[in-house]
Coordinates of C-alpha atoms in Angstrom, one line a residue:
X23 CA -8.9 8.9 44.4
X24 CA -7.2 10.6 41.4
X25 CA -7.1 9.8 37.7
X26 CA -3.8 7.9 38.3
X27 CA -5.7 5.4 40.4
X28 CA -7.7 4.2 37.4
X29 CA -6.8 2.1 34.4
X30 CA -8.5 2.2 31.0
X31 CA -9.3 -1.0 29.2
X32 CA -9.8 -0.5 25.4
X33 CA -10.6 -2.7 22.5
X34 CA -11.1 -1.7 18.9
X35 CA -13.5 -2.8 16.2
X36 CA -11.9 -1.6 13.0
X37 CA -14.1 -1.5 9.8
X38 CA -11.9 -1.7 6.7
X39 CA -13.5 -1.5 3.3
X40 CA -12.1 -4.3 1.2
X41 CA -10.2 -3.1 -1.9
X42 CA -12.4 -4.7 -4.6
X43 CA -14.0 -3.4 -7.8
X44 CA -17.3 -4.9 -6.9
X45 CA -19.4 -5.5 -3.8
X46 CA -19.5 -8.5 -1.5
X47 CA -22.6 -10.1 -3.0
X48 CA -23.3 -8.3 -6.2
X49 CA -21.5 -7.0 -9.3
X50 CA -22.2 -3.3 -8.5
X51 CA -19.2 -1.0 -8.6
X52 CA -17.5 0.2 -5.4
X53 CA -16.0 3.4 -7.0
X54 CA -16.0 6.3 -4.6
X55 CA -17.8 9.6 -5.3
X56 CA -20.4 8.4 -7.8
X57 CA -23.8 10.1 -8.1
X58 CA -26.3 8.9 -5.4
X59 CA -27.9 5.5 -6.1
X60 CA -26.1 4.9 -9.4
X61 CA -24.2 1.8 -8.1
X62 CA -27.1 -0.2 -6.8
X63 CA -28.1 -3.6 -8.1
X64 CA -31.4 -5.4 -7.4
X65 CA -29.5 -7.5 -4.8
X66 CA -28.2 -4.3 -3.1
X67 CA -31.7 -2.9 -3.0
X68 CA -33.0 -6.3 -1.5
X69 CA -35.6 -6.8 -4.2
X70 CA -37.8 -9.9 -3.6
X71 CA -36.4 -13.0 -5.2
X72 CA -32.8 -11.9 -5.5
X73 CA -30.0 -13.9 -4.1
X74 CA -26.5 -13.0 -3.0
X75 CA -23.5 -14.3 -5.0
X76 CA -20.3 -14.3 -3.0
X77 CA -17.3 -12.3 -4.4
X78 CA -14.4 -14.7 -3.7
X79 CA -11.8 -12.0 -4.3
X80 CA -13.0 -10.5 -1.0
X81 CA -12.4 -13.8 0.7
X82 CA -8.8 -13.7 -0.6
X83 CA -8.3 -10.2 0.6
X84 CA -9.5 -11.1 4.1
X85 CA -7.1 -14.1 4.1
X86 CA -4.3 -11.8 2.9
X87 CA -4.9 -9.5 5.8
X88 CA -5.1 -12.3 8.3
X89 CA -1.8 -13.8 7.2
X90 CA -0.2 -10.4 7.5
X91 CA -1.4 -10.3 11.1
X92 CA 0.1 -13.8 11.8
X93 CA -3.5 -15.1 12.3
X94 CA -5.2 -18.5 11.8
X95 CA -7.2 -18.9 8.7
X96 CA -10.4 -20.9 9.1
X97 CA -10.6 -23.4 6.2
X98 CA -14.4 -23.5 6.7
X99 CA -16.3 -20.4 7.7
X100 CA -19.9 -19.3 7.4
X101 CA -22.0 -16.3 6.8
X102 CA -24.8 -15.4 9.2
X103 CA -27.7 -12.9 9.4
X104 CA -27.6 -10.1 11.9
X105 CA -31.1 -8.8 12.2
X106 CA -31.7 -5.1 12.9
X107 CA -33.4 -2.2 11.2
X108 CA -31.9 0.9 9.7
X109 CA -33.5 3.0 7.0
X110 CA -30.4 2.6 4.8
X111 CA -30.3 -1.2 5.2
X112 CA -32.9 -2.4 2.7
X113 CA -32.8 -6.1 3.7
X114 CA -33.6 -5.4 7.3
X115 CA -30.6 -7.6 8.2
X116 CA -26.9 -7.6 7.6
X117 CA -25.0 -10.6 6.1
X118 CA -22.0 -11.0 8.3
X119 CA -19.9 -13.7 10.0
X120 CA -20.6 -14.3 13.6
X121 CA -20.2 -18.0 14.6
X122 CA -17.2 -18.9 12.3
X123 CA -15.2 -16.0 11.0
X124 CA -12.7 -16.3 8.2
X125 CA -9.8 -15.2 10.4
X126 CA -9.0 -15.6 14.1
X127 CA -6.2 -15.3 16.7
X128 CA -3.9 -12.7 15.1
X129 CA -1.7 -10.1 16.5
X130 CA -0.2 -6.6 15.8
X131 CA 2.7 -5.0 17.6
X132 CA 2.9 -1.4 18.8
X133 CA 5.3 0.8 20.8
X134 CA 8.3 -0.1 18.6
X135 CA 7.2 -3.7 18.6
X136 CA 7.4 -3.9 22.4
X137 CA 3.7 -4.5 23.0
X138 CA 1.5 -7.2 21.4
X139 CA -2.1 -6.5 20.8
X140 CA -4.1 -9.6 20.2
X141 CA -6.6 -9.7 17.2
X142 CA -9.5 -11.9 18.2
X143 CA -11.0 -12.2 14.7
X144 CA -11.5 -10.7 11.3
X145 CA -14.9 -11.3 9.7
X146 CA -16.4 -10.2 6.5
X147 CA -19.7 -8.4 6.3
X148 CA -21.7 -6.1 4.0
X149 CA -21.9 -2.3 4.6
X150 CA -25.1 -0.4 4.9
X151 CA -26.1 2.6 2.8
X152 CA -25.9 6.2 3.9
X153 CA -28.6 8.6 5.1
X154 CA -28.2 12.1 3.8
X155 CA -29.8 14.8 5.9
X156 CA -30.9 18.1 4.2
X157 CA -32.9 20.6 6.2
X158 CA -36.1 18.7 7.3
X159 CA -35.7 15.8 4.9
X160 CA -33.6 12.7 4.9
X161 CA -32.6 10.9 1.8
X162 CA -31.1 7.4 1.4
X163 CA -28.1 6.7 -0.8
X164 CA -27.5 3.0 -1.4
X165 CA -24.2 3.2 -3.2
X166 CA -22.3 1.8 -0.2
X167 CA -25.0 -0.8 0.5
X168 CA -23.4 -4.2 0.1
X169 CA -19.8 -3.0 -0.1
X170 CA -17.4 -5.6 1.5
X171 CA -16.0 -4.7 5.0
X172 CA -13.5 -6.5 7.1
X173 CA -14.2 -6.0 10.8
X174 CA -10.9 -6.4 12.6
X175 CA -11.7 -7.0 16.3
X176 CA -8.9 -6.6 18.9
X177 CA -8.9 -8.0 22.4
X178 CA -9.1 -5.4 25.2
X179 CA -5.3 -5.1 25.4
X180 CA -5.0 -1.3 24.9
X181 CA -4.6 0.9 28.0
X182 CA -4.6 4.5 26.6
X183 CA -5.9 6.6 23.7
X184 CA -2.2 6.8 22.6
X185 CA -2.0 3.1 22.3
X186 CA -5.3 2.9 20.5
X187 CA -4.1 5.5 18.0
X188 CA -0.8 3.6 17.5
X189 CA -2.7 0.3 17.0
X190 CA -5.0 2.0 14.4
X191 CA -2.0 3.4 12.5
X192 CA -0.2 0.1 12.5
X193 CA -3.3 -1.7 11.2
X194 CA -3.7 0.9 8.5
X195 CA -0.1 0.6 7.5
X196 CA -0.4 -3.2 7.2
X197 CA -3.7 -3.0 5.2
X198 CA -2.0 -0.6 2.7
X199 CA 1.0 -2.8 2.3
X200 CA -1.1 -5.9 1.6
X201 CA -3.4 -3.9 -0.7
X202 CA -6.5 -5.3 1.0
X203 CA -7.8 -1.8 2.0
X204 CA -6.7 1.7 0.9
X205 CA -7.0 3.0 4.5
X206 CA -8.5 6.3 3.5
X207 CA -10.3 7.5 6.6
X208 CA -11.5 10.7 5.0
X209 CA -13.4 8.7 2.4
X210 CA -14.8 6.3 5.0
X211 CA -12.7 3.3 3.8
X212 CA -11.4 2.9 7.3
X213 CA -13.3 3.7 10.5
X214 CA -13.3 2.5 14.1
X215 CA -15.5 1.7 17.0
X216 CA -13.8 1.9 20.4
X217 CA -15.0 -0.1 23.4
X218 CA -13.9 1.7 26.6
X219 CA -14.2 0.8 30.2
X220 CA -12.2 1.8 33.4
X221 CA -11.2 -0.1 36.5
X222 CA -9.0 0.5 39.5
X223 CA -5.4 -0.3 38.9
X224 CA -4.5 -3.8 40.0
X225 CA -8.0 -5.1 39.5
X226 CA -8.4 -8.0 37.2
X227 CA -12.2 -7.4 36.7
X228 CA -13.4 -5.6 33.7
X229 CA -15.6 -2.5 34.1
X230 CA -18.8 -1.9 32.2
X231 CA -17.9 -0.9 28.7
X232 CA -19.3 1.7 26.4
X233 CA -18.9 1.6 22.6
X234 CA -18.0 4.8 20.7
X235 CA -19.2 4.4 17.1
X236 CA -17.8 5.5 13.8
X237 CA -14.5 7.3 14.6
X238 CA -13.1 8.3 11.3
X239 CA -9.7 9.9 12.2
X240 CA -6.8 9.2 14.4
X241 CA -7.3 12.6 16.1
X242 CA -11.0 11.9 16.9
X243 CA -10.0 8.4 18.3
X244 CA -7.7 10.0 20.8
X245 CA -10.2 12.8 21.7
X246 CA -13.2 10.5 22.1
X247 CA -11.4 7.9 24.2
X248 CA -9.8 10.5 26.5
X249 CA -13.2 12.2 27.1
X250 CA -14.9 8.8 27.7
X251 CA -12.2 7.7 30.2
X252 CA -12.6 10.9 32.2
X253 CA -16.4 10.7 32.0
X254 CA -16.5 7.1 33.3
X255 CA -14.0 7.9 36.1
X256 CA -16.2 10.9 37.3
X257 CA -19.3 8.7 37.3
X258 CA -17.7 5.9 39.3
X259 CA -16.1 8.3 41.8
X260 CA -19.5 9.9 42.4
X261 CA -20.7 6.5 43.5
X262 CA -22.9 5.8 40.4
X263 CA -22.7 3.0 38.0
X264 CA -21.8 3.0 34.3
X265 CA -24.6 2.3 31.9
X266 CA -23.6 0.0 29.0
X267 CA -24.4 2.4 26.1
X268 CA -23.6 2.9 22.5
X269 CA -22.1 6.4 22.0
X270 CA -21.4 8.9 19.3
X271 CA -18.6 11.4 19.5
X272 CA -19.6 15.0 18.9
X273 CA -16.5 16.5 17.3
X274 CA -17.8 20.1 17.7
X275 CA -18.2 19.7 21.4
X276 CA -15.5 17.1 22.0
X277 CA -17.9 15.0 23.9
X278 CA -19.4 11.5 23.7
X279 CA -23.3 11.3 23.6
X280 CA -25.6 8.3 24.2
X281 CA -27.1 7.0 21.0
X282 CA -28.8 4.0 22.4
X283 CA -28.5 1.3 25.0
X284 CA -25.9 -1.3 24.1
X285 CA -27.3 -4.4 22.4
X286 CA -26.2 -7.9 23.2
X287 CA -25.6 -10.6 20.6
X288 CA -29.0 -12.1 21.4
X289 CA -30.7 -8.9 20.4
X290 CA -29.6 -9.4 16.8
X291 CA -31.1 -12.9 16.6
X292 CA -28.1 -14.3 14.6
X293 CA -28.7 -17.4 12.6
X294 CA -26.8 -19.0 9.6
X295 CA -27.4 -17.3 6.3
X296 CA -29.6 -19.7 4.4
X297 CA -28.8 -18.4 0.9
X298 CA -25.0 -18.9 1.1
X299 CA -23.0 -22.1 1.3
X300 CA -20.1 -22.5 3.8
X301 CA -16.8 -20.9 2.6
X302 CA -14.2 -23.6 2.1
X303 CA -10.6 -22.7 1.6
X304 CA -7.8 -25.2 0.8
X305 CA -4.4 -25.2 2.4
X306 CA -2.9 -24.8 -1.1
X307 CA -4.9 -21.6 -1.6
X308 CA -3.8 -20.2 1.8
X309 CA -0.1 -21.1 0.9
X310 CA -0.5 -19.4 -2.5
X311 CA -1.8 -16.2 -0.9
X312 CA 0.9 -16.3 1.7
X313 CA 3.6 -16.6 -0.9
X314 CA 2.2 -13.5 -2.7
X315 CA 2.4 -11.3 0.4
X316 CA 4.7 -8.3 -0.1
X317 CA 7.5 -7.5 2.4
X318 CA 5.6 -6.1 5.4
X319 CA 6.6 -2.8 7.1
X320 CA 8.4 -4.4 10.1
X321 CA 10.4 -6.7 7.8
X322 CA 11.2 -3.8 5.5
X323 CA 12.3 -1.6 8.4
X324 CA 14.6 -4.3 9.7
X325 CA 16.2 -4.7 6.3
X326 CA 16.8 -1.0 6.0
X327 CA 18.5 -0.8 9.4
X328 CA 20.5 -4.0 9.3
X329 CA 21.5 -4.3 5.6
X330 CA 21.4 -0.7 4.3
X331 CA 22.7 1.0 7.4
X332 CA 19.8 3.5 7.6
X333 CA 19.1 4.9 11.1
X334 CA 15.9 3.8 12.9
X335 CA 14.2 7.2 12.7
X336 CA 14.6 7.4 8.9
X337 CA 13.6 3.7 8.5
X338 CA 10.4 4.4 10.4
X339 CA 9.6 7.4 8.3
X340 CA 10.2 5.6 5.0
X341 CA 8.2 2.5 6.0
X342 CA 5.4 4.4 7.6
X343 CA 3.5 4.4 4.2
X344 CA 3.8 2.0 1.4
X345 CA 3.8 4.8 -1.2
X346 CA 6.9 6.3 0.4
X347 CA 8.6 2.9 0.7
X348 CA 7.9 2.1 -3.0
X349 CA 9.3 5.5 -4.0
X350 CA 12.5 4.8 -1.9
X351 CA 12.8 1.3 -3.4
X352 CA 12.9 2.8 -6.9
X353 CA 15.7 5.2 -5.9
X354 CA 17.9 2.6 -4.3
X355 CA 17.8 0.4 -7.5
X356 CA 20.6 2.7 -8.8
X357 CA 21.8 4.9 -6.0
X358 CA 23.4 4.7 -2.5
X359 CA 20.8 4.3 0.2
X360 CA 22.1 7.3 2.3
X361 CA 22.0 9.6 -0.8
X362 CA 18.5 8.4 -1.5
X363 CA 17.4 9.0 2.1
X364 CA 18.7 12.6 2.1
X365 CA 17.0 13.5 -1.2
X366 CA 13.8 11.8 -0.2
X367 CA 13.3 12.9 3.5
X368 CA 15.0 16.3 3.3
X369 CA 14.6 17.7 -0.2
X370 CA 11.4 16.1 -1.4
X371 CA 9.5 15.9 1.9
X372 CA 10.5 19.6 2.6
X373 CA 8.9 20.7 -0.6
X374 CA 5.8 18.4 -0.3
X375 CA 5.1 19.6 3.3
X376 CA 5.4 23.2 2.1
X377 CA 3.0 22.5 -0.7
X378 CA 0.7 20.4 1.6
X379 CA 0.6 17.4 -0.8
X380 CA 1.5 13.8 -0.3
X381 CA 4.0 11.7 -2.1
X382 CA 1.4 10.1 -4.4
X383 CA 0.6 13.6 -5.8
X384 CA 4.3 14.6 -6.0
X385 CA 5.1 16.4 -9.3
X386 CA 8.5 14.6 -9.1
X387 CA 8.1 10.8 -9.5
X388 CA 10.8 8.4 -8.3
X389 CA 12.2 7.8 -11.8
X390 CA 12.6 11.5 -12.3
X391 CA 14.5 12.0 -9.0
X392 CA 16.6 9.0 -9.8
X393 CA 17.6 10.6 -13.1
X394 CA 18.6 13.8 -11.3
X395 CA 20.7 11.8 -8.9
X396 CA 22.4 10.2 -11.9
X397 CA 23.6 13.7 -13.1
X398 CA 24.8 14.6 -9.6
X399 CA 26.7 11.3 -9.1
X400 CA 28.4 11.4 -12.5
X401 CA 29.5 15.0 -12.0
X402 CA 27.3 16.5 -14.8
X403 CA 26.0 19.0 -12.1
X404 CA 27.0 19.7 -8.6
X405 CA 24.7 18.9 -5.6
X406 CA 24.1 22.6 -5.1
X407 CA 23.0 23.0 -8.7
X408 CA 21.0 19.8 -8.3
X409 CA 18.8 21.5 -5.7
X410 CA 18.1 24.4 -8.1
X411 CA 17.2 21.9 -10.8
X412 CA 15.0 20.1 -8.2
X413 CA 13.1 23.2 -7.5
X414 CA 12.4 23.8 -11.2
X415 CA 11.4 20.1 -11.5
X416 CA 8.9 20.5 -8.6
X417 CA 7.4 23.7 -10.1
X418 CA 7.2 22.6 -13.7
X419 CA 7.3 18.8 -13.8
X420 CA 10.1 19.0 -16.4
X421 CA 12.8 16.3 -16.4
X422 CA 16.2 17.1 -15.1
X423 CA 17.9 16.5 -18.4
X424 CA 15.8 19.2 -20.1
X425 CA 16.3 21.7 -17.3
X426 CA 20.0 21.2 -17.3
X427 CA 20.1 21.8 -21.1
X428 CA 17.8 24.8 -21.1
X429 CA 19.6 26.5 -18.2
X430 CA 23.1 25.5 -19.4
X431 CA 23.9 24.1 -16.0
X432 CA 26.4 21.4 -16.9
X433 CA 29.2 21.3 -14.4
X434 CA 32.6 22.6 -15.6
X435 CA 35.2 19.9 -15.1
X436 CA 37.9 21.2 -17.5
X437 CA 40.9 21.7 -15.2
X438 CA 42.5 24.1 -17.6
X439 CA 39.4 26.3 -17.7
X440 CA 39.0 26.3 -13.9
X441 CA 42.8 27.0 -13.4
X442 CA 42.5 30.2 -15.6
X443 CA 39.5 31.4 -13.5
X444 CA 41.4 30.7 -10.2
X445 CA 44.6 32.4 -11.5
X446 CA 42.5 35.5 -12.5
X447 CA 40.8 35.7 -9.0
X448 CA 44.2 35.3 -7.2
X449 CA 45.8 38.0 -9.4
X450 CA 42.9 40.4 -8.8
X451 CA 42.9 39.8 -5.0
X452 CA 46.6 39.8 -4.0
X453 CA 45.8 41.6 -0.7
X454 CA 43.5 38.8 0.3
X455 CA 46.1 36.2 -0.8
X456 CA 48.7 37.8 1.5
X457 CA 46.2 37.9 4.4
X458 CA 45.4 34.2 3.8
X459 CA 49.1 33.3 3.9
X460 CA 49.6 35.3 7.1
X461 CA 47.1 33.1 8.9
X462 CA 43.6 34.2 8.0
X463 CA 42.6 30.8 6.6
X464 CA 38.9 31.6 6.8
X465 CA 39.5 33.6 3.6
X466 CA 39.6 30.4 1.7
X467 CA 35.8 30.5 1.5
X468 CA 36.1 33.9 -0.1
X469 CA 38.2 32.5 -3.0
X470 CA 35.9 29.5 -3.5
X471 CA 32.9 31.9 -3.5
X472 CA 34.5 34.1 -6.1
X473 CA 35.2 31.1 -8.4
X474 CA 31.7 30.0 -8.1
X475 CA 30.4 33.4 -8.7
X476 CA 32.5 33.8 -11.9
X477 CA 31.4 30.3 -13.2
X478 CA 27.8 30.8 -12.1
X479 CA 28.1 27.9 -9.7
X480 CA 29.1 25.5 -12.5
X481 CA 32.7 24.8 -11.5
X482 CA 33.3 21.3 -10.0
X483 CA 33.8 21.9 -6.3
X484 CA 36.3 19.0 -6.0
X485 CA 38.4 20.4 -8.8
X486 CA 38.1 23.9 -7.5
X487 CA 39.3 22.9 -4.1
X488 CA 42.2 20.8 -5.5
X489 CA 43.6 23.6 -7.7
X490 CA 42.9 26.5 -5.3
X491 CA 44.5 24.9 -2.3
X492 CA 47.6 24.2 -4.4
X493 CA 47.8 27.8 -5.7
X494 CA 47.3 29.3 -2.2
X495 CA 50.0 27.1 -0.7
X496 CA 52.7 28.3 -3.1

């Protein structure tokens, strides 16, 4: 048999940190990058006698996410205890939702919306702390302990690492649009466990799955899944059986490694959390959250294509990130969409890519670019000079109006002044004039260039062309 005879079956468990100023069951801050153990309450440290108090804003964020994924919202959900020991989990158990999650039966679309990936559930749970290894010692930082997570669990509908990556990107995009998670994988706000198995093509029976834990980049998701698919195929083709294990991905070696044998739900001894009441949500509250949802990426893309006439490629680029879409929305408040697309995707992106910075860190904000476009549209400066101004704006952060004034870049629109320049250039280049009139029409560009050189690029191109073509035709 060959690799083509096998089919991968993949499901994702995506852990998304809820965008909230405080933790799920305490008032401790969730700010990233604080000193070790400076954001830990008595509840987070599991001191005897302390009780969790539910942060209802996190419930709203989970509902917001569920609605964005066209899911069902459970009007009554529960928290449960998941019992297991980790050195950075002070309670000795995790408060999570197992039996009745807040969200179920959603969906997300990938491959240009041609394939539906079912979302089985979204449940809320608290994060553990972090073990910090230094030489022969291990320290525990509890700043993350108790931070609210949404675990978004897909059905095993994915069939390749590429589909898994696309699904992860789409979920991150939706989370950012709704504001329920910042999606920053580098900071650990978004990470993923991938359940992978293989079976012969045409089979309806699932193979034995292995779970790859804590994948924190799209690139590693692809590498880990591809390696694991090949590993399982080789084991099965050698006549052996797959062991149901929990794996880690060694990024240095590009290989998965066994961390422990896979637990079943019974191993965690789930039972209802006795210190928390059921979570009850009214239909009025659900409707209110639904009405507050922003325009989601697929809806926005459709509007850009159908109503603004933007091609699908550019619409995909602009809607790929909420920050980019927000920037674009600011531009089209005053300007033609096609002009805005060009300056955003060609001029600004070109400079951002060269500087290796994202749009959030751009030295040119949307209102500043919009002002520059005002000057180009009303003829104050030409598009060519606009690019020079744009470069200076990018380097200095100065507004277009100040640069145009300092550099004396206002476009010359006085027809009499431009006529005098053209007459001088024609008189000084009679030989070129005769060549042009004898059929060498490419010389037209020479005359335009001379006018622009004389006026330092400030002459209005439209007026130059109008007067020059008239002069040369006489």
